[in-house]
Short mmCIF file of C-alpha atoms in Angstrom, two decimals:
data_model
loop_
_atom_site.label_atom_id
_atom_site.label_comp_id
_atom_site.label_asym_id
_atom_site.label_seq_id
_atom_site.Cartn_x
_atom_site.Cartn_y
_atom_site.Cartn_z
CA MET A 1 -19.44 -5.91 -34.74
CA SER A 2 -21.28 -5.16 -37.88
CA THR A 3 -22.00 -7.76 -40.42
CA THR A 4 -19.34 -6.19 -42.55
CA ALA A 5 -16.63 -6.55 -40.12
CA LEU A 6 -17.74 -10.02 -39.07
CA ALA A 7 -17.23 -11.10 -42.70
CA VAL A 8 -13.94 -9.15 -43.07
CA VAL A 9 -12.49 -10.92 -40.17
CA GLN A 10 -12.95 -14.53 -41.53
CA GLY A 11 -9.86 -13.79 -43.75
CA SER A 12 -6.82 -11.56 -44.13
CA TYR A 13 -7.47 -7.89 -43.49
CA THR A 14 -5.82 -4.87 -42.29
CA MET A 15 -5.92 -3.95 -38.48
CA ALA A 16 -4.93 -0.95 -36.22
CA MET A 17 -4.92 -0.24 -32.41
CA ARG A 18 -5.94 2.69 -30.48
CA ALA A 19 -5.98 3.47 -26.67
CA GLU A 20 -7.17 6.14 -24.39
CA SER A 21 -6.01 6.75 -20.97
CA TRP A 22 -8.26 7.91 -18.07
CA LEU A 23 -7.46 9.04 -14.50
CA GLY A 24 -10.16 9.69 -12.16
CA GLY A 25 -12.91 9.93 -14.66
CA GLN A 26 -10.95 12.40 -16.66
CA LEU A 27 -9.49 11.66 -20.13
CA LEU A 28 -5.79 12.25 -20.33
CA THR A 29 -5.28 11.34 -23.95
CA ASP A 30 -7.08 9.47 -26.68
CA ASP A 31 -3.85 8.96 -29.14
CA ILE A 32 -1.57 6.39 -27.27
CA PRO A 33 0.63 5.23 -30.17
CA ILE A 34 0.64 1.36 -29.78
CA ALA A 35 3.52 -0.13 -31.77
CA ASP A 36 3.04 -3.76 -30.51
CA GLY A 37 1.29 -5.77 -27.84
CA SER A 38 -0.88 -8.55 -26.92
CA GLU A 39 -3.99 -9.45 -24.79
CA SER A 40 -4.42 -12.54 -22.94
CA ARG A 41 -7.38 -13.84 -21.11
CA ASP A 42 -7.81 -16.94 -18.95
CA ARG A 43 -11.22 -17.65 -16.99
CA SER A 44 -9.28 -19.80 -14.32
CA LEU A 45 -7.73 -16.93 -12.93
CA ALA A 46 -8.70 -14.51 -10.26
CA VAL A 47 -8.12 -11.54 -12.61
CA PRO A 48 -8.58 -12.97 -16.09
CA GLU A 49 -7.11 -10.08 -18.36
CA GLN A 50 -3.61 -9.35 -18.92
CA ILE A 51 -2.29 -6.70 -21.42
CA SER A 52 1.36 -5.96 -22.48
CA LEU A 53 1.85 -2.85 -24.69
CA THR A 54 4.98 -1.46 -26.57
CA VAL A 55 4.82 2.29 -27.09
CA PRO A 56 7.74 4.47 -28.74
CA ARG A 57 9.37 6.77 -26.09
CA ARG A 58 9.13 9.55 -28.35
CA ASP A 59 6.09 10.12 -30.77
CA ALA A 60 4.75 13.43 -32.54
CA GLY A 61 7.08 15.41 -30.09
CA TYR A 62 5.75 13.86 -26.91
CA ASP A 63 7.52 11.84 -24.28
CA TRP A 64 5.55 8.75 -23.46
CA ASP A 65 8.10 7.92 -20.64
CA PRO A 66 5.99 8.62 -17.47
CA GLY A 67 8.97 9.04 -15.38
CA THR A 68 8.05 10.41 -11.90
CA ASP A 69 4.82 12.15 -13.23
CA PRO A 70 1.88 10.80 -11.25
CA THR A 71 -0.54 12.24 -13.86
CA HIS A 72 1.26 10.92 -16.85
CA PRO A 73 -1.17 8.86 -19.28
CA LEU A 74 1.16 5.88 -19.03
CA ALA A 75 1.69 6.07 -15.12
CA ALA A 76 0.53 3.34 -12.86
CA TYR A 77 -1.30 5.59 -10.31
CA GLY A 78 -4.65 4.52 -11.10
CA GLN A 79 -4.58 5.23 -14.99
CA ILE A 80 -6.88 3.01 -16.73
CA LEU A 81 -6.73 2.36 -20.57
CA ARG A 82 -9.72 1.75 -22.97
CA ILE A 83 -8.39 -0.28 -25.96
CA ASP A 84 -10.11 -0.59 -29.16
CA TYR A 85 -9.25 -2.85 -32.01
CA GLY A 86 -9.68 -1.57 -35.40
CA VAL A 87 -10.79 -3.50 -38.69
CA ASP A 88 -10.57 -1.96 -41.93
CA VAL A 89 -13.91 -2.37 -43.64
CA GLY A 90 -13.26 -0.63 -46.99
CA GLY A 91 -11.24 2.70 -46.46
CA GLN A 92 -12.26 3.01 -42.96
CA PHE A 93 -11.90 1.41 -39.74
CA GLU A 94 -14.67 -0.15 -37.47
CA TRP A 95 -13.59 -0.08 -33.85
CA ILE A 96 -14.23 -2.80 -31.57
CA ASN A 97 -13.97 -2.20 -27.72
CA ARG A 98 -11.71 -4.81 -25.89
CA GLY A 99 -12.39 -3.14 -22.58
CA TRP A 100 -11.04 -1.19 -19.92
CA PHE A 101 -7.74 -2.09 -18.12
CA LEU A 102 -5.71 -0.87 -15.25
CA ILE A 103 -2.04 0.00 -15.60
CA THR A 104 0.00 -1.94 -13.26
CA GLU A 105 3.61 -1.16 -14.47
CA SER A 106 5.50 1.15 -17.11
CA SER A 107 9.13 0.73 -17.80
CA THR A 108 11.36 2.49 -20.25
CA ASP A 109 14.41 0.88 -21.95
CA GLY A 110 16.08 3.00 -24.40
CA ASP A 111 13.53 4.15 -27.06
CA THR A 112 10.60 1.96 -26.01
CA VAL A 113 8.15 2.11 -23.02
CA THR A 114 6.70 -1.17 -22.03
CA VAL A 115 3.07 -0.87 -20.27
CA THR A 116 1.67 -3.83 -18.53
CA CYS A 117 -2.09 -3.75 -17.57
CA ALA A 118 -4.54 -6.10 -16.05
CA GLY A 119 -8.21 -6.42 -15.75
CA LEU A 120 -10.29 -4.21 -13.32
CA LEU A 121 -10.69 -6.81 -10.74
CA THR A 122 -7.24 -6.07 -9.79
CA LEU A 123 -8.67 -3.14 -7.79
CA ILE A 124 -10.78 -5.75 -5.86
CA ASP A 125 -7.97 -8.26 -5.42
CA GLU A 126 -5.47 -5.84 -4.07
CA ALA A 127 -7.75 -4.17 -1.74
CA GLN A 128 -7.66 -6.53 1.48
CA LEU A 129 -10.27 -5.80 4.35
CA VAL A 130 -8.80 -3.69 6.80
CA SER A 131 -11.36 -4.63 9.37
CA PRO A 132 -13.71 -7.59 9.22
CA PHE A 133 -16.74 -7.35 7.01
CA GLN A 134 -19.97 -8.26 8.77
CA PRO A 135 -23.25 -8.13 6.76
CA SER A 136 -26.28 -6.56 8.78
CA SER A 137 -29.52 -8.21 9.41
CA THR A 138 -30.93 -6.59 6.25
CA ASP A 139 -28.34 -7.51 3.85
CA THR A 140 -28.86 -9.82 0.89
CA LEU A 141 -26.56 -11.46 -1.44
CA ALA A 142 -26.72 -8.64 -3.94
CA SER A 143 -26.10 -5.85 -1.24
CA VAL A 144 -23.23 -7.82 0.36
CA ILE A 145 -21.42 -8.02 -3.22
CA ARG A 146 -22.16 -4.20 -3.80
CA GLY A 147 -20.71 -3.47 -0.29
CA LEU A 148 -17.56 -5.45 -1.29
CA ILE A 149 -17.14 -4.15 -4.68
CA GLU A 150 -18.21 -0.69 -5.04
CA PRO A 151 -17.34 2.11 -5.80
CA ALA A 152 -14.24 0.63 -7.38
CA LEU A 153 -16.48 -1.09 -9.89
CA THR A 154 -20.35 -0.61 -10.49
CA VAL A 155 -22.21 -3.91 -10.17
CA SER A 156 -24.87 -5.10 -12.51
CA PHE A 157 -26.99 -8.24 -11.78
CA ASP A 158 -28.56 -10.62 -14.32
CA GLY A 159 -32.40 -10.63 -13.90
CA ALA A 160 -32.20 -14.36 -13.93
CA LEU A 161 -30.61 -14.36 -10.29
CA VAL A 162 -32.99 -14.50 -7.45
CA ASP A 163 -31.71 -12.52 -4.56
CA ARG A 164 -32.21 -13.56 -0.81
CA ALA A 165 -31.07 -12.85 2.67
CA VAL A 166 -27.76 -13.39 4.17
CA PRO A 167 -27.52 -15.65 7.29
CA LEU A 168 -26.65 -13.95 10.56
CA GLY A 169 -23.24 -14.43 11.93
CA MET A 170 -21.31 -14.21 8.70
CA GLN A 171 -18.04 -12.48 8.67
CA TRP A 172 -14.99 -12.14 6.24
CA ASP A 173 -11.66 -11.16 7.80
CA SER A 174 -9.17 -9.96 5.05
CA ASP A 175 -9.77 -11.38 1.61
CA ARG A 176 -12.10 -9.16 -0.17
CA LEU A 177 -12.21 -10.89 -3.47
CA GLY A 178 -12.21 -14.33 -1.73
CA ALA A 179 -15.42 -13.12 0.13
CA VAL A 180 -17.06 -12.04 -3.25
CA THR A 181 -16.20 -15.55 -4.70
CA GLU A 182 -17.74 -17.32 -1.61
CA VAL A 183 -21.10 -15.24 -2.05
CA LEU A 184 -21.02 -15.81 -5.68
CA GLY A 185 -20.44 -19.71 -5.16
CA ALA A 186 -23.38 -19.94 -2.64
CA TRP A 187 -25.54 -17.98 -5.34
CA GLY A 188 -24.57 -20.29 -8.29
CA ALA A 189 -23.37 -17.16 -10.00
CA ALA A 190 -20.16 -15.80 -11.55
CA GLU A 191 -18.78 -12.44 -12.17
CA ARG A 192 -17.14 -10.94 -15.33
CA VAL A 193 -15.99 -7.52 -16.04
CA THR A 194 -17.83 -6.22 -19.14
CA GLU A 195 -16.29 -4.32 -22.02
CA ASP A 196 -17.95 -1.11 -20.60
CA GLY A 197 -16.00 -1.60 -17.38
CA TYR A 198 -19.09 -2.79 -15.43
CA LEU A 199 -18.96 -5.96 -12.97
CA LEU A 200 -21.74 -8.18 -14.31
CA VAL A 201 -23.04 -10.89 -12.03
CA GLU A 202 -24.64 -13.81 -13.88
CA PRO A 203 -25.77 -17.28 -13.20
CA VAL A 204 -23.03 -20.13 -13.96
CA SER A 205 -24.25 -21.35 -17.33
CA ASP A 206 -22.96 -22.61 -20.89
CA ALA A 207 -26.22 -22.23 -22.52
CA ALA A 208 -25.50 -19.08 -24.40
CA ALA A 209 -25.98 -18.82 -28.00
CA THR A 210 -23.21 -19.59 -30.59
CA VAL A 211 -21.55 -16.46 -31.75
CA LEU A 212 -19.11 -18.28 -34.42
CA ALA A 213 -18.66 -21.31 -36.33
CA ILE A 214 -14.94 -22.30 -37.07
CA SER A 215 -13.42 -25.21 -38.96
CA ASP A 216 -10.30 -26.78 -39.40
CA ASP A 217 -9.54 -25.39 -42.65
CA ARG A 218 -5.72 -24.42 -43.26
CA ASP A 219 -6.74 -22.36 -46.43
CA THR A 220 -8.51 -19.88 -43.95
CA GLY A 221 -5.64 -20.06 -41.32
CA THR A 222 -7.59 -22.03 -38.85
CA VAL A 223 -6.07 -25.02 -37.25
CA VAL A 224 -7.90 -27.00 -34.52
CA ARG A 225 -5.97 -29.81 -32.46
CA TRP A 226 -6.48 -31.60 -29.16
CA GLN A 227 -4.71 -30.44 -26.36
CA GLY A 228 -1.62 -32.66 -25.50
CA SER A 229 -2.68 -34.30 -22.23
CA THR A 230 -5.51 -35.56 -20.03
CA THR A 231 -5.54 -36.42 -16.29
CA ARG A 232 -7.90 -37.81 -13.68
CA ASP A 233 -6.40 -35.24 -11.17
CA GLY A 234 -9.19 -32.73 -10.32
CA ALA A 235 -11.94 -34.62 -12.12
CA TYR A 236 -14.95 -35.48 -10.31
CA ASN A 237 -18.61 -36.82 -11.17
CA CYS A 238 -20.61 -35.23 -8.64
CA VAL A 239 -20.70 -32.09 -6.14
CA VAL A 240 -21.89 -32.25 -2.74
CA ALA A 241 -22.76 -29.00 -1.39
CA GLN A 242 -23.36 -28.52 2.44
CA GLY A 243 -24.79 -25.89 4.66
CA GLU A 244 -26.63 -25.26 7.68
CA ASP A 245 -30.31 -24.19 8.44
CA ALA A 246 -31.19 -21.53 11.20
CA ALA A 247 -31.77 -24.41 13.81
CA GLY A 248 -27.98 -25.62 13.24
CA ASN A 249 -29.07 -28.77 11.32
CA GLN A 250 -26.72 -29.86 8.58
CA LEU A 251 -27.96 -29.65 5.07
CA SER A 252 -26.66 -31.11 1.73
CA GLY A 253 -27.44 -31.17 -1.77
CA VAL A 254 -25.81 -33.52 -4.23
CA VAL A 255 -25.58 -33.03 -8.26
CA TYR A 256 -24.34 -35.72 -10.37
CA ASP A 257 -22.57 -35.14 -13.69
CA SER A 258 -25.42 -36.65 -15.93
CA SER A 259 -24.23 -35.25 -19.62
CA GLY A 260 -24.26 -38.02 -22.11
CA THR A 261 -21.03 -36.24 -23.66
CA SER A 262 -19.09 -35.85 -20.46
CA PRO A 263 -16.18 -38.24 -20.06
CA TYR A 264 -16.87 -38.09 -16.32
CA GLN A 265 -20.60 -38.99 -16.45
CA TYR A 266 -21.69 -40.66 -13.18
CA GLY A 267 -22.18 -44.33 -13.73
CA GLY A 268 -19.95 -44.23 -16.83
CA ASN A 269 -16.64 -45.44 -17.52
CA PHE A 270 -14.73 -42.72 -15.67
CA ASN A 271 -15.74 -44.51 -12.38
CA PRO A 272 -19.20 -46.21 -11.57
CA LEU A 273 -18.98 -44.94 -7.96
CA PRO A 274 -19.25 -41.39 -6.91
CA VAL A 275 -16.12 -39.30 -6.95
CA PRO A 276 -17.51 -36.30 -5.05
CA TYR A 277 -15.94 -32.60 -4.61
CA MET A 278 -17.07 -31.19 -1.51
CA TYR A 279 -18.06 -27.71 -1.27
CA GLN A 280 -19.28 -25.94 1.96
CA SER A 281 -20.77 -22.49 2.85
CA SER A 282 -22.60 -20.91 5.66
CA LEU A 283 -24.62 -19.01 3.04
CA LEU A 284 -26.37 -22.25 2.29
CA THR A 285 -29.45 -22.44 4.66
CA THR A 286 -31.94 -24.92 2.59
CA VAL A 287 -31.49 -28.03 0.65
CA ALA A 288 -32.58 -26.17 -2.73
CA GLN A 289 -29.74 -23.53 -2.19
CA CYS A 290 -27.15 -26.54 -1.77
CA ARG A 291 -28.52 -28.01 -4.96
CA THR A 292 -28.18 -24.81 -7.03
CA ALA A 293 -24.72 -24.16 -5.61
CA ALA A 294 -23.57 -27.88 -6.33
CA ALA A 295 -24.80 -27.40 -9.81
CA ALA A 296 -22.87 -24.24 -10.26
CA GLN A 297 -19.66 -25.81 -8.78
CA LEU A 298 -19.90 -28.84 -11.22
CA ALA A 299 -20.11 -26.28 -14.26
CA LEU A 300 -16.98 -24.47 -12.95
CA LEU A 301 -15.27 -27.93 -12.37
CA ARG A 302 -15.93 -28.53 -15.79
CA ARG A 303 -14.23 -25.55 -17.24
CA GLN A 304 -10.85 -27.07 -15.59
CA ALA A 305 -11.22 -30.84 -16.47
CA PHE A 306 -13.08 -31.28 -19.59
CA ARG A 307 -11.82 -31.99 -23.06
CA LYS A 308 -9.99 -28.99 -24.55
CA LEU A 309 -9.06 -27.90 -27.95
CA ALA A 310 -6.37 -25.59 -28.99
CA VAL A 311 -7.34 -23.22 -32.07
CA THR A 312 -5.03 -21.05 -34.01
CA MET A 313 -6.80 -18.60 -36.22
CA VAL A 314 -6.91 -15.29 -38.04
CA PRO A 315 -7.39 -12.81 -35.18
CA HIS A 316 -11.16 -12.35 -34.29
CA PRO A 317 -11.47 -9.11 -32.10
CA GLY A 318 -15.25 -9.77 -31.33
CA LEU A 319 -14.21 -12.78 -29.29
CA VAL A 320 -14.04 -12.94 -25.36
CA THR A 321 -13.54 -15.81 -22.87
CA GLY A 322 -17.06 -17.53 -22.25
CA ASP A 323 -18.10 -17.09 -25.78
CA ILE A 324 -19.82 -20.17 -27.43
CA LEU A 325 -18.44 -21.44 -30.67
CA THR A 326 -19.22 -24.46 -32.84
CA VAL A 327 -16.03 -26.06 -33.82
CA THR A 328 -15.41 -28.80 -36.84
CA GLY A 329 -12.07 -30.48 -36.60
CA ALA A 330 -9.93 -32.81 -34.67
CA GLY A 331 -12.54 -35.37 -35.20
CA LEU A 332 -15.60 -33.30 -34.20
CA THR A 333 -18.34 -31.84 -36.11
CA ASN A 334 -20.30 -28.71 -34.94
CA ALA A 335 -19.33 -29.34 -31.65
CA ARG A 336 -20.41 -26.67 -29.01
CA CYS A 337 -17.31 -25.23 -27.32
CA ALA A 338 -16.79 -22.51 -24.86
CA ILE A 339 -13.63 -20.17 -24.84
CA GLU A 340 -11.66 -20.67 -21.77
CA GLN A 341 -8.33 -18.95 -22.65
CA LEU A 342 -7.32 -16.57 -25.60
CA THR A 343 -4.36 -14.64 -26.85
CA LEU A 344 -5.17 -11.63 -29.04
CA PRO A 345 -2.12 -10.06 -30.88
CA TYR A 346 -2.19 -6.16 -31.12
CA SER A 347 -0.18 -6.37 -34.14
CA PRO A 348 -0.52 -8.68 -37.26
CA GLY A 349 -0.27 -12.18 -36.21
CA GLU A 350 -2.20 -15.39 -35.22
CA MET A 351 -4.82 -15.63 -32.51
CA SER A 352 -4.84 -18.44 -30.15
CA LEU A 353 -7.63 -20.06 -28.26
CA THR A 354 -8.31 -22.86 -25.80
CA VAL A 355 -11.84 -24.00 -26.06
CA ARG A 356 -13.60 -26.65 -23.79
CA VAL A 357 -15.86 -29.14 -25.50
CA LEU A 358 -19.39 -29.01 -24.11
#
């Protein structure tokens, strides 16, 4: 987003939506008339992105009911939508790409067509393995992920990840996305689909730079409040990752929650004794690998159990899950927080975020 658009979305502004439909790499249309809709993202889900669109059945002489036509722009036979959110920056719109989404269902009721879409990881989630997947002796973690994902999605790897060989004897029988998740867990990595439609594999981390500062100021339409409940269920203060070396010796690596701001800090008030989360993978063949995997699992567990805030604000079309904010409100001052969930309306309305205090 330009600095002009970033300034505009801090207050009231005029917005618009546009969407393209693609099938097999071919553009079907670039002017889907979106009357209403919303986008939700949740990092705890296998497929984080969900989209709902409302489209008039007839617009400018065109029938947007896909009926039984497999090549219709709104049919659910492989059609992918690119959705852009427009911000009026002074007589013209700046368009912010929200990403590419697979149409999963279209239904018509009277004069309205309702379109449901999901993130592109749906292609991997629904593609169960038809025969066991067995890496070869030359395969690495990266090549295994490519073998499981491509050509449905093009995979890109963060340069901070160090590739390594896959132990012999690994096999996955049916769950393709589960196999990807296991490889990523052993690598200390996580995946996300970028706005350009690539699958980016990167280290699990909350060390990114802050993209926005928000404060609990009702004059600007922002409300920050603590979420309504806390629980000890699913809360741990250490992770034990277990593997096995080439000689069959059992290995383990332990990482403790040592964060001074963590309510689950090891040795603190939560429990002075270890409360371990056990993680096991045959992909772990050294103690160092076990420790790396344990640290990544601890970071993932924090996404589920740490303190969370609910934020209601003027829609900001540049935000996605995983972005880092500084939040002032609910008793916090410039606290670093990560976006775990969001809902962005595709018509004038309020945006809601669930952010985790780091």
